[in-house]
Amino acid sequence: QVQLVESGGGSVHAGGSLTLLCVASRSVASRDCVGWFRQAPGKEREGVISISLRGGKPVYADSVKGRFTISRDNTRNRWYLEMDTLSPEDTAMYYCAAGGSVSGNCLLRTDEYSDWGQGTQVTVSA
């Protein structure tokens, strides 16, 4: 099992930006995908963005297209979530994840991922 640790969460005003970091305890080269999910109080965990470790374009949730970007540093076993133009609707606990893709497409489904971090809170005020 790979241990994942997120950081970079915080409180910002609407329109602001944050960058989250996920660091893996060891190489995730055996996994197919890395990504970010979020869960707001009273709601189910939802996929935000993912990317294959084998190349290809990221997969975005419609709600974050044009605002969120994922990048990875494979040599350092870490990946980032850059969030711009944040809105109160983005308020949630954000989780990074890694896993082998059942679908082969790094879909934004929790069952595509086997390794999860503990989460970092993002709060956006109006």
PDB file of C-alpha atoms in Angstrom, residues 3-92:
ATOM      1  CA  GLN A   3       0.717   6.220   1.729  1.00  0.00           C
ATOM      2  CA  LEU A   4      -0.480   9.511   0.293  1.00  0.00           C
ATOM      3  CA  VAL A   5      -0.309  12.857   2.062  1.00  0.00           C
ATOM      4  CA  GLU A   6      -2.036  16.004   0.864  1.00  0.00           C
ATOM      5  CA  SER A   7      -1.128  19.565   1.740  1.00  0.00           C
ATOM      6  CA  GLY A   8      -1.882  23.088   0.583  1.00  0.00           C
ATOM      7  CA  GLY A   9      -5.490  23.449   1.626  1.00  0.00           C
ATOM      8  CA  GLY A  10      -6.773  26.582   3.275  1.00  0.00           C
ATOM      9  CA  SER A  11      -9.296  29.380   3.197  1.00  0.00           C
ATOM     10  CA  VAL A  12      -9.589  31.809   0.305  1.00  0.00           C
ATOM     11  CA  HIS A  13     -12.098  34.303  -1.022  1.00  0.00           C
ATOM     12  CA  ALA A  14     -14.090  33.643  -4.159  1.00  0.00           C
ATOM     13  CA  GLY A  15     -11.977  34.208  -7.230  1.00  0.00           C
ATOM     14  CA  GLY A  16      -8.803  33.180  -5.458  1.00  0.00           C
ATOM     15  CA  SER A  17      -6.400  30.348  -6.151  1.00  0.00           C
ATOM     16  CA  LEU A  18      -4.840  27.444  -4.283  1.00  0.00           C
ATOM     17  CA  THR A  19      -2.409  24.710  -5.201  1.00  0.00           C
ATOM     18  CA  LEU A  20      -2.674  21.338  -3.488  1.00  0.00           C
ATOM     19  CA  LEU A  21       0.186  18.871  -3.297  1.00  0.00           C
ATOM     20  CA  CYS A  22       0.050  15.115  -2.910  1.00  0.00           C
ATOM     21  CA  VAL A  23       3.188  13.216  -1.928  1.00  0.00           C
ATOM     22  CA  ALA A  24       3.407   9.447  -2.126  1.00  0.00           C
ATOM     23  CA  SER A  25       5.496   7.450   0.340  1.00  0.00           C
ATOM     24  CA  ARG A  26       7.033   5.478  -2.504  1.00  0.00           C
ATOM     25  CA  SER A  27       6.875   5.122  -6.235  1.00  0.00           C
ATOM     26  CA  VAL A  28       3.437   4.894  -7.810  1.00  0.00           C
ATOM     27  CA  ALA A  29       4.879   3.617 -11.064  1.00  0.00           C
ATOM     28  CA  SER A  30       2.893   0.404 -10.631  1.00  0.00           C
ATOM     29  CA  ARG A  31      -0.343   2.400 -10.675  1.00  0.00           C
ATOM     30  CA  ASP A  32      -2.079   3.587 -13.821  1.00  0.00           C
ATOM     31  CA  CYS A  33      -3.680   6.807 -12.644  1.00  0.00           C
ATOM     32  CA  VAL A  34      -3.417   9.579 -10.107  1.00  0.00           C
ATOM     33  CA  GLY A  35      -6.112  12.067  -9.377  1.00  0.00           C
ATOM     34  CA  TRP A  36      -8.034  14.303  -7.038  1.00  0.00           C
ATOM     35  CA  PHE A  37     -11.453  13.891  -5.503  1.00  0.00           C
ATOM     36  CA  ARG A  38     -13.470  16.053  -3.151  1.00  0.00           C
ATOM     37  CA  GLN A  39     -16.273  15.622  -0.667  1.00  0.00           C
ATOM     38  CA  ALA A  40     -18.467  18.373   0.694  1.00  0.00           C
ATOM     39  CA  PRO A  41     -20.481  17.882   3.905  1.00  0.00           C
ATOM     40  CA  GLY A  42     -23.548  15.769   3.269  1.00  0.00           C
ATOM     41  CA  LYS A  43     -22.468  14.867  -0.257  1.00  0.00           C
ATOM     42  CA  GLU A  44     -20.809  11.899  -1.871  1.00  0.00           C
ATOM     43  CA  ARG A  45     -17.164  11.951  -2.839  1.00  0.00           C
ATOM     44  CA  GLU A  46     -16.825  13.156  -6.401  1.00  0.00           C
ATOM     45  CA  GLY A  47     -13.992  13.035  -8.890  1.00  0.00           C
ATOM     46  CA  VAL A  48     -12.386  16.321  -9.802  1.00  0.00           C
ATOM     47  CA  ILE A  49      -9.524  15.525 -12.143  1.00  0.00           C
ATOM     48  CA  SER A  50      -7.287  12.608 -13.034  1.00  0.00           C
ATOM     49  CA  ILE A  51      -4.386  11.800 -15.263  1.00  0.00           C
ATOM     50  CA  SER A  52      -2.743   8.658 -16.532  1.00  0.00           C
ATOM     51  CA  LEU A  53       0.825   7.913 -15.546  1.00  0.00           C
ATOM     52  CA  ARG A  54       1.310   6.449 -19.031  1.00  0.00           C
ATOM     53  CA  GLY A  55       0.598   9.699 -20.867  1.00  0.00           C
ATOM     54  CA  GLY A  56      -2.558  11.200 -22.310  1.00  0.00           C
ATOM     55  CA  LYS A  57      -4.823  14.070 -21.474  1.00  0.00           C
ATOM     56  CA  PRO A  58      -6.350  14.686 -18.057  1.00  0.00           C
ATOM     57  CA  VAL A  59      -9.937  13.811 -17.313  1.00  0.00           C
ATOM     58  CA  TYR A  60     -11.910  16.716 -15.842  1.00  0.00           C
ATOM     59  CA  ALA A  61     -15.190  17.027 -14.042  1.00  0.00           C
ATOM     60  CA  ASP A  62     -17.353  19.486 -15.947  1.00  0.00           C
ATOM     61  CA  SER A  63     -17.529  21.772 -12.927  1.00  0.00           C
ATOM     62  CA  VAL A  64     -13.774  22.423 -12.917  1.00  0.00           C
ATOM     63  CA  LYS A  65     -12.902  22.583 -16.614  1.00  0.00           C
ATOM     64  CA  GLY A  66     -10.916  25.676 -17.410  1.00  0.00           C
ATOM     65  CA  ARG A  67     -10.223  26.359 -13.741  1.00  0.00           C
ATOM     66  CA  PHE A  68      -8.346  23.341 -12.346  1.00  0.00           C
ATOM     67  CA  THR A  69      -5.147  21.763 -13.616  1.00  0.00           C
ATOM     68  CA  ILE A  70      -3.343  18.594 -12.604  1.00  0.00           C
ATOM     69  CA  SER A  71       0.374  18.090 -12.985  1.00  0.00           C
ATOM     70  CA  ARG A  72       2.723  15.387 -11.814  1.00  0.00           C
ATOM     71  CA  ASP A  73       6.352  14.920 -10.990  1.00  0.00           C
ATOM     72  CA  ASN A  74       6.903  11.224 -11.469  1.00  0.00           C
ATOM     73  CA  THR A  75      10.518  11.296 -10.336  1.00  0.00           C
ATOM     74  CA  ARG A  76       9.503  12.726  -6.977  1.00  0.00           C
ATOM     75  CA  ASN A  77       6.280  10.744  -6.579  1.00  0.00           C
ATOM     76  CA  ARG A  78       4.101  13.768  -6.238  1.00  0.00           C
ATOM     77  CA  TRP A  79       1.325  15.521  -8.073  1.00  0.00           C
ATOM     78  CA  TYR A  80      -0.402  18.855  -7.860  1.00  0.00           C
ATOM     79  CA  LEU A  81      -3.859  20.323  -8.202  1.00  0.00           C
ATOM     80  CA  GLU A  82      -3.827  23.956  -9.264  1.00  0.00           C
ATOM     81  CA  MET A  83      -7.160  25.607  -8.623  1.00  0.00           C
ATOM     82  CA  ASP A  84      -8.055  29.014 -10.039  1.00  0.00           C
ATOM     83  CA  THR A  85     -11.178  31.152  -9.952  1.00  0.00           C
ATOM     84  CA  LEU A  86     -12.426  29.317  -6.877  1.00  0.00           C
ATOM     85  CA  SER A  87     -16.042  29.640  -5.844  1.00  0.00           C
ATOM     86  CA  PRO A  88     -17.896  28.707  -2.637  1.00  0.00           C
ATOM     87  CA  GLU A  89     -19.177  25.612  -4.474  1.00  0.00           C
ATOM     88  CA  ASP A  90     -15.589  24.326  -4.470  1.00  0.00           C
ATOM     89  CA  THR A  91     -15.562  24.143  -0.684  1.00  0.00           C
ATOM     90  CA  ALA A  92     -14.824  20.552   0.312  1.00  0.00           C
TER      91      ALA A  92
END
